Amino acid sequence: MALFAAFQTSLLLALLSLRAYQSEVLAEPLPLTPESLNVSIDSAHQYLNLQWSVHSLAYYQELKMLFQIQISRMKTSNVIWVGNYSTVVKRDPVLHWSWKSELPLECATHFVRMRSRVDDAKIPEPRFWSNWSSWKEADAQKSLGRDPLFLFPKDKLVEEGSNVTICYISRNQQDNISCYLEGQQIHGEQLDSNVSAFKLNKVSFIRKTGTNIFCKVDQKDVIKGIVLFVSKVLEEPKDFSCETQDFKTLMCTWDPGTDTSLPKRSSQSYTLFESFSGKKILCEHKNSCNWQVDSDSQEMYNFTLMAENALGNRSVSVLFSLTHRVHPKTPYNLFLKNVSGTKATVTWKVHPIGNYSTLLCQLDLLGEGNVIQQHNVSIKENGEYLLSELEPDTEYMARVRCADANHFWKWSGSISQKFVTAEAAPSEALDVWRNVKSVSGHPTVTLFWKPLSKLHANGKILSYNVIVENLDRPSRLEVHSVPATANGTELTLDQYSYQIHVTALNSAGPSPASVIVVSGDPGNEEAEEERINGTEDGFSVSWKPQSRKAIGYVVEWCDHPQDLPCDLQWKNLSSNTTSTVISSGAFRPGVRYNFRIYEISTERMANLLEKKAGYLKELAPSDNPQVVVSNLTSHSFTLSWKDYSTDSQPGFIQGYYVYLRSKAEKECHPGFKKATLSDKSACCQHRIDNPEQKTFVMENLQPESVYEFLVTPYTSAGSGPVDTFTKVTTPDEYSHILIRIILPMIICVLLIMITCYLKSQWMKEKCYPDIPDPYKSNVLSLIKSKENPHLTIMNVSDCVPDAIEVIHKPEGSKIQFLGASKSLTETEFTKPAYLYLLPAEKNYSGPGPCICFENLTYNEAAADSGSCGHFPVTPQAPPSQPGPLTSPENLLKALEKNYMNSLGEIAAGEASVNYVSQLASQMSGDKDGLPTNPPEPVHCSEYKMQMAIPLGLASPPPAENSGLSSTTPLDQSEHYR
Amino acid sequence: MSCQLAILCLLTLLLPLLSRGAPMSPAERITQAYNLALSMQENMSTLLQTYLQAQGSPFSDPGFSAPELQLSSLPPADISFKTWNALDDGERLSRVQGAFLALSQHLQLVGDDQRDLNPDNPILLAQLRDARLRAQGMLGNVAAIMTALGLPNPRAEDTVGLVPFGASAFEQKCRGYIVIREYGQWTDRAVRDLALFKAKYPL
């Protein structure tokens, strides 16, 4: 048993050994292990290029094989990529394969090995992998220089949005290196002690000159960098299409999209490939390509357009039939023929496309930019069409474009031509209205009409014809021609009815006549005015028909009622209309618009139906009336504003507010109520509801008080401005009485004063004559009554003058005399000179008692008497000539003469003359100054100093001299005897 | 317009070299070269700013400066005052001439680089062209001074051959920056050198 078991084991081992041997033998015939594996580095493109060979293909010419490749980084055990490469191996081949590294190959050492396996159907399975080749090293760092720092990859071109890995290699591990992308520091992953890698995700396009990435060694002033050229993404061509205009050339066009060109790198190129013919052309332009159509045999085309740049390509295809891509050339020779007012013929030509092709042409008629008519015409080469239903005197444009009639692809370009149709007579009658007024007793009709619209004028209006026909007295028609620029005319008519025809004329003829009948008698143009309210849309006007014969209605108003002319407007309405809305852009709030509704009779005569007035929107009055104050008494006054017009206000005046305020009165009068003004001051307000009441009496006022009042109108929108009050002061209660008394008194006094002034001479003589009449003296009556009833008045003629005292007194002494009374005592008097007119005997006895007067006129009287009085003697009169003075005549002459001279001398201030009465009393206090032998007066009743004082020096004599001493001599006086 | 004016100005400065009239004195030639150097100095900051703005960050960042970047094919303008002061006329002018020869060739290279990198920036390209013309003008002026002073005129060398052509775009940008920066420094030095000559050879 044990022996059997040992045999069995031996057999099993032998079988296993045989099996192993067989497998080796089976594999041996195809020892296809890759040989001579060589690895090189393409730094510019970051490729690892592998080259190897396969030997011992003794039994086969070629064999499909599969190679498995392993790539490790840094060390062989760090496999970063494993892949298969399948190819057909021929006898003694050298095989190539490349691997693109994401990490720049300079950044790390790479290792490559591979093994192979037959993958051909000629070799039965099972198939086994060959042994791995030995690891091959690819180390780019060895070839680098001795620089302290390197940065890879250099000048790499990538597409925007892709991921890029860069790295730096430092020769010194101690160096602290920082890297920046466009100024921003980037952080990477350290691959080994000298190498760091940076993965940049989705790099963006910054500029065509590239994106700078640089690293620098801190504190060593070492800087290294690379430029990453980021290209825009190559786009697929858009709107790719091809078409022909003549079946000879196909023009293919497309939108190339973004330009991906960069410095040192050309832009994308475009290639056109046609698959049916197998032709391929490189396009000269970036957005178009011309393809020559060789013959008519090829109907279908399948084009592929490929865009290509250094980073890739994009393609787009289009399949079409040539006959479906016909784009005709623009038509030419477009003309207009036989253009009338309503018709015109259009002709044009097209470029022929092929022998049998028909073109469909579209003819558009445009007016003012809009297509009015559109017609389709099928033609071969020449087109023609008759346009109708045109408007006269209108500018049109004919426009033609064409397309393939069988297979529409695109319209050709358009050709157009403008033209103007001929004129025709105006098609519609004028809209005419009239205004009848009386000027100097003659009815004057002003006709208005609205210009015809362009649609109805049918040409340029040259003039208007106005034909006037007298309906009452048939006579010759009056024809007026009105220039085209006018919109109306004025006719002066008689008191008859007239029918007026108005037509508009252009070069083609007149318009239909517009007929209106006016009567010379305006008739009753009055109607009660009704108020209407305006809205945003205008004024809603309605009326009641008066007769059934109306053929229509006319509403008349003025757009600018405050102006002259007021811009008369009217609106025609049909006979079955009884209301309308009048709207106008000229309507403004706060303006009163008056509407008149006329009924047009069958005789075409207009009769006033109704009048309306309204505001688009009522406004508050802007001004207050001018108020007049009258009947001012101490308790009342009257306000009136009768000049205020209620019709021309910005709203219907509903009444007035009368404001009154007074500092004296705190309470309001009856009829007033308290109101607060905008300035928060209080006052009293009275409302007048009648707009026509334009007076108001303020009553129950206090005398001698100040009142302020204001009158302001109000409308539905509010009242006028409450700003400027007018002050009124009530007079004193008795002042009127005083005025009645004082005034007449003042007048009387004035009259008396005037009378006195006028009669002053008379008054003087009566009241205070220069020479009082002794007979009228009161003294006389007093003496008579009390003392001596027989006392009589002495007659001047009874006096005989005995001496004349002449006093020469210089002006200076007079001043002294006037200025100081003591001079009378202190001054040494010069003895006066006396002219003794009578013998100076001591025993002389006069004829009796006498009275002397102090006046020259008195002396005159004395002269008249021929016997009495002193008289002055001028210094020129020598004392040796006393003779003539003795006679009364001579005396009189001398007196007259001396009087006149003395006046003149006195006026000169040289001398004064004192008349000394021979009856002067010795009772004078100034005895020393008196002559030693004065005449002894007898029975002199009284005396006065007779003194002529120069003007300006008149002064009352001192009191002590005013008594009895009339002969008080003055200093330096000369006395003549 | 400004470019045309600049070219006209350059031609005005260069024409005397070509004119067949009376030979200019050394002092006149020095003054002419000095004036050219001043005009180059005036345009320097504009050229540098235009260039940096067109290159993007970090070049266009405010206050950008990278003195560590050097180009071995360009003679450095920096020199100690003692050495500079001790230079004789021939050496002084030879150094200026050598520098502007290298600069004119490098400016041609930078212009070519920027034609690739910034083909859509005609202002920058025009300014680079003007700078190159001015550098060549300075070269001619210095040569004329050396001839007028009877100094030996060294043969022009090809300095561009030393420039690495396979530079990356970033390296090209850096190279352009270095060339323009050195162009400015050499212009400053030329102004100083020619001022010295003006003082030494007054009109």
mmCIF file with all atom_site columns, N, CA and C in Angstrom, chain A residues 617-656:
data_model
loop_
_atom_site.group_PDB
_atom_site.id
_atom_site.type_symbol
_atom_site.label_atom_id
_atom_site.label_alt_id
_atom_site.label_comp_id
_atom_site.label_asym_id
_atom_site.label_entity_id
_atom_site.label_seq_id
_atom_site.pdbx_PDB_ins_code
_atom_site.Cartn_x
_atom_site.Cartn_y
_atom_site.Cartn_z
_atom_site.occupancy
_atom_site.B_iso_or_equiv
_atom_site.pdbx_formal_charge
_atom_site.auth_seq_id
_atom_site.auth_comp_id
_atom_site.auth_asym_id
_atom_site.auth_atom_id
_atom_site.pdbx_PDB_model_num
ATOM 1   N N  . LYS A 1 617 ? -60.972 122.727 -16.404 1.00 0.00 ? 617 LYS A N  1
ATOM 2   C CA . LYS A 1 617 ? -60.862 122.550 -14.962 1.00 0.00 ? 617 LYS A CA 1
ATOM 3   C C  . LYS A 1 617 ? -60.883 123.943 -14.360 1.00 0.00 ? 617 LYS A C  1
ATOM 4   N N  . GLU A 1 618 ? -61.799 124.135 -13.422 1.00 0.00 ? 618 GLU A N  1
ATOM 5   C CA . GLU A 1 618 ? -61.877 125.449 -12.793 1.00 0.00 ? 618 GLU A CA 1
ATOM 6   C C  . GLU A 1 618 ? -60.690 125.643 -11.854 1.00 0.00 ? 618 GLU A C  1
ATOM 7   N N  . LEU A 1 619 ? -60.198 126.856 -11.851 1.00 0.00 ? 619 LEU A N  1
ATOM 8   C CA . LEU A 1 619 ? -59.109 127.194 -10.935 1.00 0.00 ? 619 LEU A CA 1
ATOM 9   C C  . LEU A 1 619 ? -59.569 128.289 -9.990  1.00 0.00 ? 619 LEU A C  1
ATOM 10  N N  . ALA A 1 620 ? -58.880 128.437 -8.918  1.00 0.00 ? 620 ALA A N  1
ATOM 11  C CA . ALA A 1 620 ? -59.187 129.531 -7.986  1.00 0.00 ? 620 ALA A CA 1
ATOM 12  C C  . ALA A 1 620 ? -58.766 130.848 -8.620  1.00 0.00 ? 620 ALA A C  1
ATOM 13  N N  . PRO A 1 621 ? -59.496 131.931 -8.334  1.00 0.00 ? 621 PRO A N  1
ATOM 14  C CA . PRO A 1 621 ? -59.119 133.226 -8.919  1.00 0.00 ? 621 PRO A CA 1
ATOM 15  C C  . PRO A 1 621 ? -57.700 133.597 -8.510  1.00 0.00 ? 621 PRO A C  1
ATOM 16  N N  . SER A 1 622 ? -57.010 134.180 -9.464  1.00 0.00 ? 622 SER A N  1
ATOM 17  C CA . SER A 1 622 ? -55.627 134.565 -9.185  1.00 0.00 ? 622 SER A CA 1
ATOM 18  C C  . SER A 1 622 ? -55.534 136.005 -8.701  1.00 0.00 ? 622 SER A C  1
ATOM 19  N N  . ASP A 1 623 ? -56.532 136.806 -9.005  1.00 0.00 ? 623 ASP A N  1
ATOM 20  C CA . ASP A 1 623 ? -56.497 138.215 -8.606  1.00 0.00 ? 623 ASP A CA 1
ATOM 21  C C  . ASP A 1 623 ? -57.764 138.560 -7.840  1.00 0.00 ? 623 ASP A C  1
ATOM 22  N N  . ASN A 1 624 ? -57.630 139.580 -7.015  1.00 0.00 ? 624 ASN A N  1
ATOM 23  C CA . ASN A 1 624 ? -58.779 140.080 -6.281  1.00 0.00 ? 624 ASN A CA 1
ATOM 24  C C  . ASN A 1 624 ? -59.292 141.344 -6.952  1.00 0.00 ? 624 ASN A C  1
ATOM 25  N N  . PRO A 1 625 ? -60.565 141.675 -6.800  1.00 0.00 ? 625 PRO A N  1
ATOM 26  C CA . PRO A 1 625 ? -61.094 142.887 -7.431  1.00 0.00 ? 625 PRO A CA 1
ATOM 27  C C  . PRO A 1 625 ? -60.516 144.151 -6.792  1.00 0.00 ? 625 PRO A C  1
ATOM 28  N N  . GLN A 1 626 ? -60.517 145.205 -7.594  1.00 0.00 ? 626 GLN A N  1
ATOM 29  C CA . GLN A 1 626 ? -60.120 146.517 -7.083  1.00 0.00 ? 626 GLN A CA 1
ATOM 30  C C  . GLN A 1 626 ? -61.314 147.077 -6.317  1.00 0.00 ? 626 GLN A C  1
ATOM 31  N N  . VAL A 1 627 ? -61.157 147.244 -5.030  1.00 0.00 ? 627 VAL A N  1
ATOM 32  C CA . VAL A 1 627 ? -62.276 147.646 -4.177  1.00 0.00 ? 627 VAL A CA 1
ATOM 33  C C  . VAL A 1 627 ? -62.179 149.145 -3.868  1.00 0.00 ? 627 VAL A C  1
ATOM 34  N N  . VAL A 1 628 ? -63.325 149.828 -4.009  1.00 0.00 ? 628 VAL A N  1
ATOM 35  C CA . VAL A 1 628 ? -63.390 151.262 -3.728  1.00 0.00 ? 628 VAL A CA 1
ATOM 36  C C  . VAL A 1 628 ? -64.134 151.445 -2.406  1.00 0.00 ? 628 VAL A C  1
ATOM 37  N N  . VAL A 1 629 ? -63.577 152.259 -1.537  1.00 0.00 ? 629 VAL A N  1
ATOM 38  C CA . VAL A 1 629 ? -64.207 152.531 -0.243  1.00 0.00 ? 629 VAL A CA 1
ATOM 39  C C  . VAL A 1 629 ? -64.956 153.854 -0.359  1.00 0.00 ? 629 VAL A C  1
ATOM 40  N N  . SER A 1 630 ? -66.188 153.868 0.035   1.00 0.00 ? 630 SER A N  1
ATOM 41  C CA . SER A 1 630 ? -66.972 155.109 -0.025  1.00 0.00 ? 630 SER A CA 1
ATOM 42  C C  . SER A 1 630 ? -67.871 155.184 1.217   1.00 0.00 ? 630 SER A C  1
ATOM 43  N N  . ASN A 1 631 ? -68.493 156.344 1.361   1.00 0.00 ? 631 ASN A N  1
ATOM 44  C CA . ASN A 1 631 ? -69.426 156.578 2.468   1.00 0.00 ? 631 ASN A CA 1
ATOM 45  C C  . ASN A 1 631 ? -68.777 156.257 3.817   1.00 0.00 ? 631 ASN A C  1
ATOM 46  N N  . LEU A 1 632 ? -67.602 156.736 3.996   1.00 0.00 ? 632 LEU A N  1
ATOM 47  C CA . LEU A 1 632 ? -66.888 156.452 5.241   1.00 0.00 ? 632 LEU A CA 1
ATOM 48  C C  . LEU A 1 632 ? -67.442 157.318 6.363   1.00 0.00 ? 632 LEU A C  1
ATOM 49  N N  . THR A 1 633 ? -68.007 156.712 7.369   1.00 0.00 ? 633 THR A N  1
ATOM 50  C CA . THR A 1 633 ? -68.474 157.406 8.572   1.00 0.00 ? 633 THR A CA 1
ATOM 51  C C  . THR A 1 633 ? -67.795 156.776 9.758   1.00 0.00 ? 633 THR A C  1
ATOM 52  N N  . SER A 1 634 ? -68.126 157.302 10.883  1.00 0.00 ? 634 SER A N  1
ATOM 53  C CA . SER A 1 634 ? -67.489 156.774 12.091  1.00 0.00 ? 634 SER A CA 1
ATOM 54  C C  . SER A 1 634 ? -67.974 155.371 12.410  1.00 0.00 ? 634 SER A C  1
ATOM 55  N N  . HIS A 1 635 ? -69.046 154.951 11.824  1.00 0.00 ? 635 HIS A N  1
ATOM 56  C CA . HIS A 1 635 ? -69.588 153.639 12.150  1.00 0.00 ? 635 HIS A CA 1
ATOM 57  C C  . HIS A 1 635 ? -69.712 152.730 10.948  1.00 0.00 ? 635 HIS A C  1
ATOM 58  N N  . SER A 1 636 ? -69.418 153.203 9.771   1.00 0.00 ? 636 SER A N  1
ATOM 59  C CA . SER A 1 636 ? -69.624 152.350 8.598   1.00 0.00 ? 636 SER A CA 1
ATOM 60  C C  . SER A 1 636 ? -68.819 152.872 7.409   1.00 0.00 ? 636 SER A C  1
ATOM 61  N N  . PHE A 1 637 ? -68.649 151.990 6.460   1.00 0.00 ? 637 PHE A N  1
ATOM 62  C CA . PHE A 1 637 ? -68.175 152.390 5.139   1.00 0.00 ? 637 PHE A CA 1
ATOM 63  C C  . PHE A 1 637 ? -68.654 151.356 4.135   1.00 0.00 ? 637 PHE A C  1
ATOM 64  N N  . THR A 1 638 ? -68.602 151.753 2.880   1.00 0.00 ? 638 THR A N  1
ATOM 65  C CA . THR A 1 638 ? -69.145 150.907 1.811   1.00 0.00 ? 638 THR A CA 1
ATOM 66  C C  . THR A 1 638 ? -68.010 150.457 0.898   1.00 0.00 ? 638 THR A C  1
ATOM 67  N N  . LEU A 1 639 ? -68.007 149.172 0.592   1.00 0.00 ? 639 LEU A N  1
ATOM 68  C CA . LEU A 1 639 ? -67.032 148.617 -0.344  1.00 0.00 ? 639 LEU A CA 1
ATOM 69  C C  . LEU A 1 639 ? -67.735 148.332 -1.661  1.00 0.00 ? 639 LEU A C  1
ATOM 70  N N  . SER A 1 640 ? -67.100 148.646 -2.758  1.00 0.00 ? 640 SER A N  1
ATOM 71  C CA . SER A 1 640 ? -67.708 148.314 -4.052  1.00 0.00 ? 640 SER A CA 1
ATOM 72  C C  . SER A 1 640 ? -66.616 147.929 -5.036  1.00 0.00 ? 640 SER A C  1
ATOM 73  N N  . TRP A 1 641 ? -66.914 146.950 -5.872  1.00 0.00 ? 641 TRP A N  1
ATOM 74  C CA . TRP A 1 641 ? -65.962 146.447 -6.884  1.00 0.00 ? 641 TRP A CA 1
ATOM 75  C C  . TRP A 1 641 ? -66.730 146.179 -8.168  1.00 0.00 ? 641 TRP A C  1
ATOM 76  N N  . LYS A 1 642 ? -67.403 147.224 -8.610  1.00 0.00 ? 642 LYS A N  1
ATOM 77  C CA . LYS A 1 642 ? -68.311 147.051 -9.746  1.00 0.00 ? 642 LYS A CA 1
ATOM 78  C C  . LYS A 1 642 ? -67.573 146.828 -11.054 1.00 0.00 ? 642 LYS A C  1
ATOM 79  N N  . ASP A 1 643 ? -66.298 147.146 -11.079 1.00 0.00 ? 643 ASP A N  1
ATOM 80  C CA . ASP A 1 643 ? -65.557 146.949 -12.328 1.00 0.00 ? 643 ASP A CA 1
ATOM 81  C C  . ASP A 1 643 ? -65.081 145.506 -12.496 1.00 0.00 ? 643 ASP A C  1
ATOM 82  N N  . TYR A 1 644 ? -65.322 144.682 -11.515 1.00 0.00 ? 644 TYR A N  1
ATOM 83  C CA . TYR A 1 644 ? -64.816 143.308 -11.573 1.00 0.00 ? 644 TYR A CA 1
ATOM 84  C C  . TYR A 1 644 ? -65.657 142.474 -12.545 1.00 0.00 ? 644 TYR A C  1
ATOM 85  N N  . SER A 1 645 ? -64.971 141.872 -13.526 1.00 0.00 ? 645 SER A N  1
ATOM 86  C CA . SER A 1 645 ? -65.674 141.072 -14.527 1.00 0.00 ? 645 SER A CA 1
ATOM 87  C C  . SER A 1 645 ? -65.657 139.618 -14.096 1.00 0.00 ? 645 SER A C  1
ATOM 88  N N  . THR A 1 646 ? -66.827 139.047 -13.984 1.00 0.00 ? 646 THR A N  1
ATOM 89  C CA . THR A 1 646 ? -66.912 137.653 -13.537 1.00 0.00 ? 646 THR A CA 1
ATOM 90  C C  . THR A 1 646 ? -66.717 136.680 -14.698 1.00 0.00 ? 646 THR A C  1
ATOM 91  N N  . ASP A 1 647 ? -66.757 137.191 -15.919 1.00 0.00 ? 647 ASP A N  1
ATOM 92  C CA . ASP A 1 647 ? -66.696 136.277 -17.070 1.00 0.00 ? 647 ASP A CA 1
ATOM 93  C C  . ASP A 1 647 ? -65.274 135.883 -17.450 1.00 0.00 ? 647 ASP A C  1
ATOM 94  N N  . SER A 1 648 ? -64.325 136.685 -17.104 1.00 0.00 ? 648 SER A N  1
ATOM 95  C CA . SER A 1 648 ? -62.957 136.408 -17.565 1.00 0.00 ? 648 SER A CA 1
ATOM 96  C C  . SER A 1 648 ? -62.091 135.870 -16.435 1.00 0.00 ? 648 SER A C  1
ATOM 97  N N  . GLN A 1 649 ? -62.697 135.098 -15.595 1.00 0.00 ? 649 GLN A N  1
ATOM 98  C CA . GLN A 1 649 ? -61.949 134.540 -14.468 1.00 0.00 ? 649 GLN A CA 1
ATOM 99  C C  . GLN A 1 649 ? -61.652 133.058 -14.723 1.00 0.00 ? 649 GLN A C  1
ATOM 100 N N  . PRO A 1 650 ? -60.702 132.494 -13.974 1.00 0.00 ? 650 PRO A N  1
ATOM 101 C CA . PRO A 1 650 ? -60.330 131.087 -14.230 1.00 0.00 ? 650 PRO A CA 1
ATOM 102 C C  . PRO A 1 650 ? -61.339 130.077 -13.704 1.00 0.00 ? 650 PRO A C  1
ATOM 103 N N  . GLY A 1 651 ? -62.515 130.519 -13.369 1.00 0.00 ? 651 GLY A N  1
ATOM 104 C CA . GLY A 1 651 ? -63.565 129.616 -12.946 1.00 0.00 ? 651 GLY A CA 1
ATOM 105 C C  . GLY A 1 651 ? -64.854 130.403 -12.849 1.00 0.00 ? 651 GLY A C  1
ATOM 106 N N  . PHE A 1 652 ? -65.955 129.718 -12.703 1.00 0.00 ? 652 PHE A N  1
ATOM 107 C CA . PHE A 1 652 ? -67.227 130.422 -12.515 1.00 0.00 ? 652 PHE A CA 1
ATOM 108 C C  . PHE A 1 652 ? -67.210 131.053 -11.128 1.00 0.00 ? 652 PHE A C  1
ATOM 109 N N  . ILE A 1 653 ? -67.360 132.383 -11.086 1.00 0.00 ? 653 ILE A N  1
ATOM 110 C CA . ILE A 1 653 ? -67.352 133.071 -9.802  1.00 0.00 ? 653 ILE A CA 1
ATOM 111 C C  . ILE A 1 653 ? -68.667 132.753 -9.096  1.00 0.00 ? 653 ILE A C  1
ATOM 112 N N  . GLN A 1 654 ? -68.559 132.184 -7.906  1.00 0.00 ? 654 GLN A N  1
ATOM 113 C CA . GLN A 1 654 ? -69.767 131.817 -7.160  1.00 0.00 ? 654 GLN A CA 1
ATOM 114 C C  . GLN A 1 654 ? -70.116 132.865 -6.121  1.00 0.00 ? 654 GLN A C  1
ATOM 115 N N  . GLY A 1 655 ? -69.210 133.703 -5.802  1.00 0.00 ? 655 GLY A N  1
ATOM 116 C CA . GLY A 1 655 ? -69.485 134.731 -4.820  1.00 0.00 ? 655 GLY A CA 1
ATOM 117 C C  . GLY A 1 655 ? -68.180 135.346 -4.356  1.00 0.00 ? 655 GLY A C  1
ATOM 118 N N  . TYR A 1 656 ? -68.263 136.002 -3.180  1.00 0.00 ? 656 TYR A N  1
ATOM 119 C CA . TYR A 1 656 ? -67.081 136.692 -2.683  1.00 0.00 ? 656 TYR A CA 1
ATOM 120 C C  . TYR A 1 656 ? -66.964 136.461 -1.183  1.00 0.00 ? 656 TYR A C  1
#
